[in-house]
mmCIF file of C-alpha atoms and ligand atoms in Angstrom:
data_model
loop_
_atom_site.group_PDB
_atom_site.id
_atom_site.type_symbol
_atom_site.label_atom_id
_atom_site.label_comp_id
_atom_site.label_asym_id
_atom_site.label_seq_id
_atom_site.Cartn_x
_atom_site.Cartn_y
_atom_site.Cartn_z
ATOM 1 C CA MET A 25 0.134 0.137 -0.020
ATOM 2 C CA PRO A 26 1.761 3.251 -1.007
ATOM 3 C CA GLY A 27 2.167 5.743 1.872
ATOM 4 C CA ASN A 28 1.948 9.498 2.080
ATOM 5 C CA ILE A 29 4.549 11.386 -0.202
ATOM 6 C CA ILE A 30 3.093 14.838 0.805
ATOM 7 C CA GLU A 31 1.463 15.775 3.925
ATOM 8 C CA LEU A 32 0.107 19.010 5.382
ATOM 9 C CA LYS A 33 -0.985 20.035 8.902
ATOM 10 C CA HIS A 34 -2.457 22.752 9.897
ATOM 11 C CA VAL A 35 -0.654 24.972 7.103
ATOM 12 C CA SER A 36 -1.064 28.864 6.956
ATOM 13 C CA ALA A 37 0.743 30.995 4.725
ATOM 14 C CA GLY A 38 0.658 34.551 3.187
ATOM 15 C CA TYR A 39 3.110 37.526 1.402
ATOM 16 C CA GLY A 40 4.410 40.422 2.591
ATOM 17 C CA ARG A 41 2.495 41.734 5.785
ATOM 18 C CA HIS A 42 0.175 38.605 5.274
ATOM 19 C CA LYS A 43 3.464 36.737 6.017
ATOM 20 C CA LYS A 44 3.286 38.363 9.692
ATOM 21 C CA GLU A 45 0.157 37.280 10.591
ATOM 22 C CA LYS A 46 -0.254 34.652 13.291
ATOM 23 C CA PRO A 47 -1.850 31.237 12.254
ATOM 24 C CA GLY A 48 -5.508 30.856 12.345
ATOM 25 C CA THR A 49 -6.304 34.819 11.627
ATOM 26 C CA ASP A 50 -7.840 35.410 8.633
ATOM 27 C CA ALA A 51 -5.666 37.818 6.872
ATOM 28 C CA LEU A 52 -3.663 34.822 5.910
ATOM 29 C CA VAL A 53 -3.904 33.633 2.115
ATOM 30 C CA ILE A 54 -3.764 29.654 3.075
ATOM 31 C CA LYS A 55 -5.619 29.265 6.268
ATOM 32 C CA ASP A 56 -5.161 26.132 8.618
ATOM 33 C CA VAL A 57 -4.953 23.917 5.529
ATOM 34 C CA SER A 58 -4.267 20.017 6.643
ATOM 35 C CA PHE A 59 -4.512 17.221 3.596
ATOM 36 C CA THR A 60 -2.142 14.184 2.357
ATOM 37 C CA VAL A 61 -1.149 13.076 -0.945
ATOM 38 C CA THR A 62 -0.661 9.304 -1.654
ATOM 39 C CA GLU A 63 2.298 8.509 -3.768
ATOM 40 C CA GLY A 64 1.212 7.550 -6.886
ATOM 41 C CA SER A 65 -1.576 9.408 -7.226
ATOM 42 C CA CYS A 66 -2.770 12.770 -9.246
ATOM 43 C CA VAL A 67 -4.625 15.753 -6.804
ATOM 44 C CA CYS A 68 -6.111 18.561 -8.257
ATOM 45 C CA LEU A 69 -6.949 21.437 -6.294
ATOM 46 C CA ILE A 70 -10.272 23.446 -7.540
ATOM 47 C CA GLY A 71 -11.473 26.928 -6.732
ATOM 48 C CA PRO A 72 -12.151 30.604 -7.512
ATOM 49 C CA ASN A 73 -9.725 32.750 -8.908
ATOM 50 C CA GLY A 74 -7.654 34.275 -5.692
ATOM 51 C CA CYS A 75 -8.279 31.684 -3.740
ATOM 52 C CA GLY A 76 -4.702 30.419 -3.003
ATOM 53 C CA LYS A 77 -4.634 27.435 -5.100
ATOM 54 C CA THR A 78 -1.101 28.679 -6.266
ATOM 55 C CA THR A 79 0.127 30.010 -3.000
ATOM 56 C CA LEU A 80 -0.741 26.638 -1.605
ATOM 57 C CA LEU A 81 1.621 24.931 -4.711
ATOM 58 C CA ARG A 82 4.633 27.168 -3.867
ATOM 59 C CA VAL A 83 4.417 26.481 -0.310
ATOM 60 C CA ILE A 84 4.646 22.350 -1.060
ATOM 61 C CA ALA A 85 7.215 23.215 -3.467
ATOM 62 C CA GLY A 86 9.345 25.200 -0.374
ATOM 63 C CA MET A 87 9.259 28.525 -2.544
ATOM 64 C CA LEU A 88 7.361 30.117 0.071
ATOM 65 C CA PRO A 89 7.636 30.142 3.797
ATOM 66 C CA ALA A 90 4.498 28.700 6.239
ATOM 67 C CA TYR A 91 3.210 28.088 9.378
ATOM 68 C CA GLY A 92 2.330 24.404 10.076
ATOM 69 C CA GLU A 93 4.104 20.966 8.718
ATOM 70 C CA VAL A 94 4.734 20.779 5.095
ATOM 71 C CA LEU A 95 6.388 17.137 4.741
ATOM 72 C CA VAL A 96 7.262 15.775 0.967
ATOM 73 C CA ASP A 97 8.405 12.715 1.336
ATOM 74 C CA GLY A 98 8.968 12.745 4.974
ATOM 75 C CA LYS A 99 10.960 15.705 4.962
ATOM 76 C CA ASP A 100 10.306 18.876 6.131
ATOM 77 C CA ILE A 101 10.593 21.341 3.311
ATOM 78 C CA ARG A 102 11.425 24.079 4.818
ATOM 79 C CA THR A 103 14.439 22.692 6.139
ATOM 80 C CA LEU A 104 16.203 21.719 2.917
ATOM 81 C CA ARG A 105 18.484 23.332 0.591
ATOM 82 C CA ARG A 106 17.591 24.420 -2.961
ATOM 83 C CA LYS A 107 19.259 21.637 -4.451
ATOM 84 C CA GLU A 108 17.547 19.365 -2.309
ATOM 85 C CA ILE A 109 13.987 20.556 -2.978
ATOM 86 C CA ALA A 110 14.662 20.148 -6.702
ATOM 87 C CA SER A 111 15.253 16.564 -6.662
ATOM 88 C CA CYS A 112 12.184 16.264 -4.691
ATOM 89 C CA VAL A 113 9.735 18.484 -6.434
ATOM 90 C CA SER A 114 9.732 20.316 -10.064
ATOM 91 C CA PHE A 115 7.349 22.651 -11.132
ATOM 92 C CA LEU A 116 5.436 23.631 -14.004
ATOM 93 C CA SER A 117 3.628 26.617 -14.449
ATOM 94 C CA GLN A 118 1.414 28.516 -17.242
ATOM 95 C CA ILE A 119 3.724 29.471 -20.440
ATOM 96 C CA SER A 120 5.836 32.629 -19.733
ATOM 97 C CA GLN A 121 7.428 34.853 -21.829
ATOM 98 C CA VAL A 122 11.528 33.671 -22.402
ATOM 99 C CA TYR A 123 13.986 36.022 -22.088
ATOM 100 C CA TYR A 124 16.976 33.802 -22.814
ATOM 101 C CA SER A 125 17.693 31.974 -25.659
ATOM 102 C CA TYR A 126 18.729 28.325 -24.952
ATOM 103 C CA SER A 127 18.271 25.431 -27.463
ATOM 104 C CA VAL A 128 15.559 22.822 -26.721
ATOM 105 C CA PHE A 129 18.467 20.588 -25.852
ATOM 106 C CA GLU A 130 19.885 22.517 -23.660
ATOM 107 C CA THR A 131 16.988 23.797 -21.879
ATOM 108 C CA VAL A 132 15.572 19.871 -20.838
ATOM 109 C CA MET A 133 19.241 19.360 -20.264
ATOM 110 C CA GLN A 134 18.909 22.091 -17.305
ATOM 111 C CA GLY A 135 16.628 19.436 -15.371
ATOM 112 C CA ARG A 136 19.703 17.681 -15.099
ATOM 113 C CA TYR A 137 21.721 20.090 -12.912
ATOM 114 C CA VAL A 138 19.906 19.097 -9.856
ATOM 115 C CA HIS A 139 21.782 15.762 -10.160
ATOM 116 C CA GLY A 140 25.288 17.347 -10.548
ATOM 117 C CA SER A 141 27.809 18.210 -7.910
ATOM 118 C CA SER A 142 27.533 21.765 -8.661
ATOM 119 C CA PHE A 143 26.123 23.850 -11.546
ATOM 120 C CA PHE A 144 28.980 24.419 -12.994
ATOM 121 C CA SER A 145 30.307 20.668 -13.018
ATOM 122 C CA GLY A 146 28.318 20.399 -16.673
ATOM 123 C CA THR A 147 26.776 16.954 -17.801
ATOM 124 C CA SER A 148 27.509 13.584 -17.617
ATOM 125 C CA SER A 149 27.239 11.538 -20.955
ATOM 126 C CA ARG A 150 24.204 9.619 -18.959
ATOM 127 C CA ASP A 151 22.407 13.127 -18.663
ATOM 128 C CA ARG A 152 22.985 13.817 -22.487
ATOM 129 C CA GLU A 153 21.437 9.973 -22.742
ATOM 130 C CA ILE A 154 18.578 10.608 -20.490
ATOM 131 C CA THR A 155 17.681 14.426 -22.027
ATOM 132 C CA SER A 156 17.782 12.592 -25.544
ATOM 133 C CA GLN A 157 14.911 10.084 -24.535
ATOM 134 C CA ILE A 158 12.916 12.261 -23.023
ATOM 135 C CA LEU A 159 12.894 14.750 -26.150
ATOM 136 C CA GLU A 160 12.078 11.561 -28.492
ATOM 137 C CA THR A 161 8.906 10.619 -25.880
ATOM 138 C CA LEU A 162 8.020 14.034 -25.892
ATOM 139 C CA GLY A 163 8.091 14.293 -29.605
ATOM 140 C CA LEU A 164 10.929 17.358 -29.471
ATOM 141 C CA GLN A 165 13.721 15.356 -30.727
ATOM 142 C CA ASP A 166 13.522 17.634 -34.472
ATOM 143 C CA LEU A 167 13.438 20.891 -32.574
ATOM 144 C CA ALA A 168 16.248 19.863 -30.290
ATOM 145 C CA ASP A 169 19.096 22.180 -31.824
ATOM 146 C CA ARG A 170 16.111 25.176 -32.143
ATOM 147 C CA GLN A 171 16.391 28.035 -29.771
ATOM 148 C CA ILE A 172 13.334 28.246 -27.276
ATOM 149 C CA THR A 173 12.504 31.666 -28.354
ATOM 150 C CA ALA A 174 11.564 30.657 -31.618
ATOM 151 C CA LEU A 175 9.304 28.175 -30.342
ATOM 152 C CA SER A 176 5.388 27.949 -30.435
ATOM 153 C CA GLY A 177 3.077 28.270 -27.133
ATOM 154 C CA GLY A 178 2.737 24.766 -27.312
ATOM 155 C CA GLN A 179 6.145 23.743 -28.203
ATOM 156 C CA LEU A 180 7.616 25.568 -25.255
ATOM 157 C CA GLN A 181 5.194 24.030 -22.819
ATOM 158 C CA ARG A 182 6.120 20.816 -24.262
ATOM 159 C CA VAL A 183 10.347 21.522 -23.693
ATOM 160 C CA MET A 184 9.185 22.564 -20.419
ATOM 161 C CA LEU A 185 7.282 19.836 -19.037
ATOM 162 C CA ALA A 186 10.262 17.835 -20.522
ATOM 163 C CA ARG A 187 12.705 19.610 -18.210
ATOM 164 C CA CYS A 188 10.377 18.976 -15.687
ATOM 165 C CA ILE A 189 10.537 15.089 -16.284
ATOM 166 C CA ALA A 190 14.383 15.255 -17.182
ATOM 167 C CA GLN A 191 14.572 16.159 -13.013
ATOM 168 C CA GLN A 192 13.217 12.687 -12.460
ATOM 169 C CA THR A 193 11.472 14.223 -9.207
ATOM 170 C CA PRO A 194 8.791 12.087 -7.412
ATOM 171 C CA VAL A 195 6.596 14.941 -7.153
ATOM 172 C CA LEU A 196 5.214 17.205 -10.246
ATOM 173 C CA ILE A 197 3.817 20.408 -9.324
ATOM 174 C CA LEU A 198 1.425 21.878 -12.350
ATOM 175 C CA ASP A 199 0.203 25.160 -12.050
ATOM 176 C CA GLU A 200 -2.079 25.734 -14.920
ATOM 177 C CA PRO A 201 -0.047 24.244 -17.151
ATOM 178 C CA MET A 202 -2.425 24.316 -20.280
ATOM 179 C CA ASN A 203 -3.618 27.806 -20.280
ATOM 180 C CA HIS A 204 -3.052 29.477 -23.398
ATOM 181 C CA LEU A 205 -2.807 25.981 -25.265
ATOM 182 C CA ASP A 206 -5.163 24.974 -27.945
ATOM 183 C CA MET A 207 -7.111 21.677 -27.507
ATOM 184 C CA LYS A 208 -4.713 19.539 -29.650
ATOM 185 C CA VAL A 209 -1.705 20.839 -27.888
ATOM 186 C CA GLN A 210 -3.695 20.178 -24.218
ATOM 187 C CA SER A 211 -4.997 16.812 -25.482
ATOM 188 C CA GLU A 212 -1.307 16.023 -26.203
ATOM 189 C CA LEU A 213 0.134 17.120 -22.884
ATOM 190 C CA THR A 214 -2.584 15.471 -20.711
ATOM 191 C CA GLU A 215 -2.143 12.295 -22.446
ATOM 192 C CA TYR A 216 1.638 12.104 -21.952
ATOM 193 C CA LEU A 217 1.045 12.834 -18.056
ATOM 194 C CA MET A 218 -1.619 10.556 -18.011
ATOM 195 C CA LYS A 219 1.157 7.978 -19.413
ATOM 196 C CA TRP A 220 3.774 9.263 -17.435
ATOM 197 C CA ARG A 221 1.850 8.827 -14.130
ATOM 198 C CA THR A 222 1.944 4.845 -15.175
ATOM 199 C CA GLN A 223 5.633 4.731 -15.452
ATOM 200 C CA SER A 224 8.030 5.018 -12.244
ATOM 201 C CA VAL A 225 10.597 7.081 -11.609
ATOM 202 C CA ARG A 226 14.044 5.983 -10.280
ATOM 203 C CA THR A 227 15.604 9.171 -8.379
ATOM 204 C CA GLU A 228 19.181 9.565 -8.186
ATOM 205 C CA SER A 229 19.471 8.002 -5.095
ATOM 206 C CA GLY A 230 18.495 4.773 -6.512
ATOM 207 C CA ARG A 231 15.007 4.734 -5.101
ATOM 208 C CA GLU A 232 11.928 4.078 -7.650
ATOM 209 C CA TYR A 233 8.824 6.209 -6.991
ATOM 210 C CA LYS A 234 4.987 6.366 -8.697
ATOM 211 C CA PRO A 235 5.037 9.673 -9.871
ATOM 212 C CA THR A 236 2.775 12.267 -7.976
ATOM 213 C CA ILE A 237 0.807 14.742 -9.605
ATOM 214 C CA ILE A 238 -0.444 17.640 -7.895
ATOM 215 C CA GLY A 239 -1.928 20.466 -10.084
ATOM 216 C CA VAL A 240 -4.319 23.496 -10.889
ATOM 217 C CA PHE A 241 -6.059 23.130 -13.985
ATOM 218 C CA HIS A 242 -8.115 26.237 -15.491
ATOM 219 C CA ASP A 243 -10.653 23.751 -17.020
ATOM 220 C CA ILE A 244 -12.419 21.741 -14.864
ATOM 221 C CA ASN A 245 -13.290 18.928 -17.157
ATOM 222 C CA THR A 246 -9.454 18.507 -17.498
ATOM 223 C CA ALA A 247 -8.897 18.593 -13.667
ATOM 224 C CA ALA A 248 -12.004 15.738 -13.702
ATOM 225 C CA TYR A 249 -10.209 13.954 -16.408
ATOM 226 C CA MET A 250 -6.766 13.379 -14.755
ATOM 227 C CA ALA A 251 -7.558 13.780 -11.133
ATOM 228 C CA ASP A 252 -7.927 10.778 -8.595
ATOM 229 C CA ASP A 253 -8.583 12.912 -5.707
ATOM 230 C CA ILE A 254 -9.578 16.651 -5.934
ATOM 231 C CA ALA A 255 -8.986 19.263 -3.125
ATOM 232 C CA LEU A 256 -11.843 22.099 -3.398
ATOM 233 C CA ILE A 257 -9.985 25.680 -1.892
ATOM 234 C CA SER A 258 -12.381 28.477 -0.966
ATOM 235 C CA ASP A 259 -10.432 31.610 0.436
ATOM 236 C CA GLY A 260 -7.589 29.752 1.054
ATOM 237 C CA ARG A 261 -9.461 27.211 3.380
ATOM 238 C CA LEU A 262 -9.706 23.364 2.480
ATOM 239 C CA LEU A 263 -13.578 22.992 2.140
ATOM 240 C CA ALA A 264 -13.523 19.275 1.160
ATOM 241 C CA SER A 265 -11.341 16.907 -0.180
ATOM 242 C CA GLY A 266 -11.338 13.198 -1.626
ATOM 243 C CA ARG A 267 -12.027 10.783 -4.313
ATOM 244 C CA LYS A 268 -13.195 13.050 -7.151
ATOM 245 C CA LYS A 269 -16.690 10.970 -7.307
ATOM 246 C CA ASP A 270 -17.117 11.962 -3.965
ATOM 247 C CA VAL A 271 -15.943 15.590 -4.028
ATOM 248 C CA LEU A 272 -17.042 16.730 -7.632
ATOM 249 C CA THR A 273 -20.878 17.437 -6.353
ATOM 250 C CA LYS A 274 -23.045 20.254 -7.418
ATOM 251 C CA GLU A 275 -23.330 21.133 -3.774
ATOM 252 C CA LEU A 276 -19.759 20.770 -2.743
ATOM 253 C CA LEU A 277 -18.689 22.558 -6.269
ATOM 254 C CA GLU A 278 -21.603 25.402 -5.563
ATOM 255 C CA LYS A 279 -20.557 25.732 -2.030
ATOM 256 C CA THR A 280 -16.643 26.497 -3.189
ATOM 257 C CA PHE A 281 -17.399 29.020 -6.079
ATOM 258 C CA ARG A 282 -20.769 30.711 -5.201
ATOM 259 C CA PHE A 283 -22.364 30.113 -8.285
ATOM 260 C CA ASP A 284 -24.484 27.936 -9.739
ATOM 261 C CA VAL A 285 -21.477 25.878 -11.448
ATOM 262 C CA THR A 286 -24.304 22.837 -12.954
ATOM 263 C CA GLY A 287 -26.149 25.331 -14.768
ATOM 264 C CA TYR A 288 -22.837 26.834 -16.161
ATOM 265 C CA LEU A 289 -21.672 23.720 -17.306
ATOM 266 C CA ARG A 290 -24.849 22.742 -18.943
ATOM 267 C CA LYS A 291 -25.150 26.484 -20.759
ATOM 268 C CA TYR A 292 -21.278 26.741 -21.833
ATOM 269 C CA GLN A 293 -20.542 23.056 -22.917
ATOM 270 C CA TYR A 294 -20.767 23.116 -26.644
ATOM 271 C CA CYS A 295 -22.223 19.228 -28.274
ATOM 272 C CA ILE A 296 -20.814 19.076 -31.357
ATOM 273 C CA MET A 297 -23.800 18.120 -33.579
ATOM 274 C CA GLU A 298 -23.275 14.525 -35.725
ATOM 275 C CA PRO A 299 -24.235 14.427 -39.244
HETATM 276 P P1 ADP B 388 -5.229 31.324 -7.073
HETATM 277 O O1 ADP B 388 -4.016 30.302 -7.644
HETATM 278 O O2 ADP B 388 -6.283 30.718 -6.279
HETATM 279 O O3 ADP B 388 -5.848 32.264 -7.969
HETATM 280 P P2 ADP B 388 -3.032 32.915 -5.666
HETATM 281 O O4 ADP B 388 -2.683 31.673 -4.855
HETATM 282 O O5 ADP B 388 -2.221 32.950 -7.123
HETATM 283 O O6 ADP B 388 -4.481 32.425 -5.989
HETATM 284 O O7 ADP B 388 -3.384 34.042 -5.015
HETATM 285 C C1 ADP B 388 -4.281 34.066 -3.616
HETATM 286 C C2 ADP B 388 -4.279 35.584 -3.318
HETATM 287 O O8 ADP B 388 -2.814 35.879 -2.976
HETATM 288 C C3 ADP B 388 -4.605 36.804 -4.022
HETATM 289 O O9 ADP B 388 -5.086 37.635 -2.958
HETATM 290 C C4 ADP B 388 -3.101 37.383 -4.641
HETATM 291 O O10 ADP B 388 -3.319 38.868 -4.690
HETATM 292 C C5 ADP B 388 -2.700 37.209 -3.478
HETATM 293 N N1 ADP B 388 -1.119 37.118 -4.260
HETATM 294 C C6 ADP B 388 -0.359 36.174 -5.061
HETATM 295 N N2 ADP B 388 0.584 36.067 -5.320
HETATM 296 C C7 ADP B 388 1.068 37.270 -4.444
HETATM 297 C C8 ADP B 388 2.202 37.817 -4.555
HETATM 298 N N3 ADP B 388 3.542 37.441 -5.005
HETATM 299 N N4 ADP B 388 2.385 39.062 -3.497
HETATM 300 C C9 ADP B 388 1.576 39.406 -3.005
HETATM 301 N N5 ADP B 388 0.078 39.263 -2.884
HETATM 302 C C10 ADP B 388 -0.059 37.647 -3.658
#
């Protein structure tokens, strides 16, 4: 039976002046959140804009200080050095502007730097071999020498995902990675992730893990398709969590969004007419 790879206990967090607020106060962005993620599962966070989903992902990725307990693979993420965090957790966010031009191959290989003795220690032939394999799996081999500034949004996001995969971390965090991508590219990325989930990740320490995904998806259908478990967040608090069939209910979704979600989905879901 797989154990918990992520354990959050009474986690509170915020930014700027909110950082200094005492746990338990409403002024924080994340307020007393507790939940666990089983190794090998995919958990999606769902909630309205500004409710704290990205903030919670940042806490789990060790990017933001927090009160309470944040354990990833049994370790308190806040006590780890950046390099240790990067061998535990990889983070893929929305497509952003890229300002530095590296080739696709170099960009994906950056995911391997975390396993070198230092950033300047260079990469080994094994790193290059792993990078080539990942490029091939993601259908990027023909673009290997292309500068990333010359890629389309969909291609760039595939490269960024390949860099995360190259990191070989037990946990992959996804923060709205499909935004701005067309249906075909979204579907390709989703299916790649679903396939990746069925493989095992062997970390540099030699341990094998079932990959775990924790993510936020703009589209509720993608979240429902990918997730085993759902956590509903509202105003920085965990409203409900558990198996998707138990959590994606009319009552809980409407409580989370304070809005007629069922009516919205019924009205705006487009049904293609077959001839
Ligand atoms: P969500 O991902 O659910 O849309 P976020 O976690 O991005 O929500 O934001 C939650 C709250 O934290 C919002 O009120 C937002 O304005 C605030 N916030 C997010 N990032 C920062 C930041 N870097 N500095 C200050 N406040 C922030």
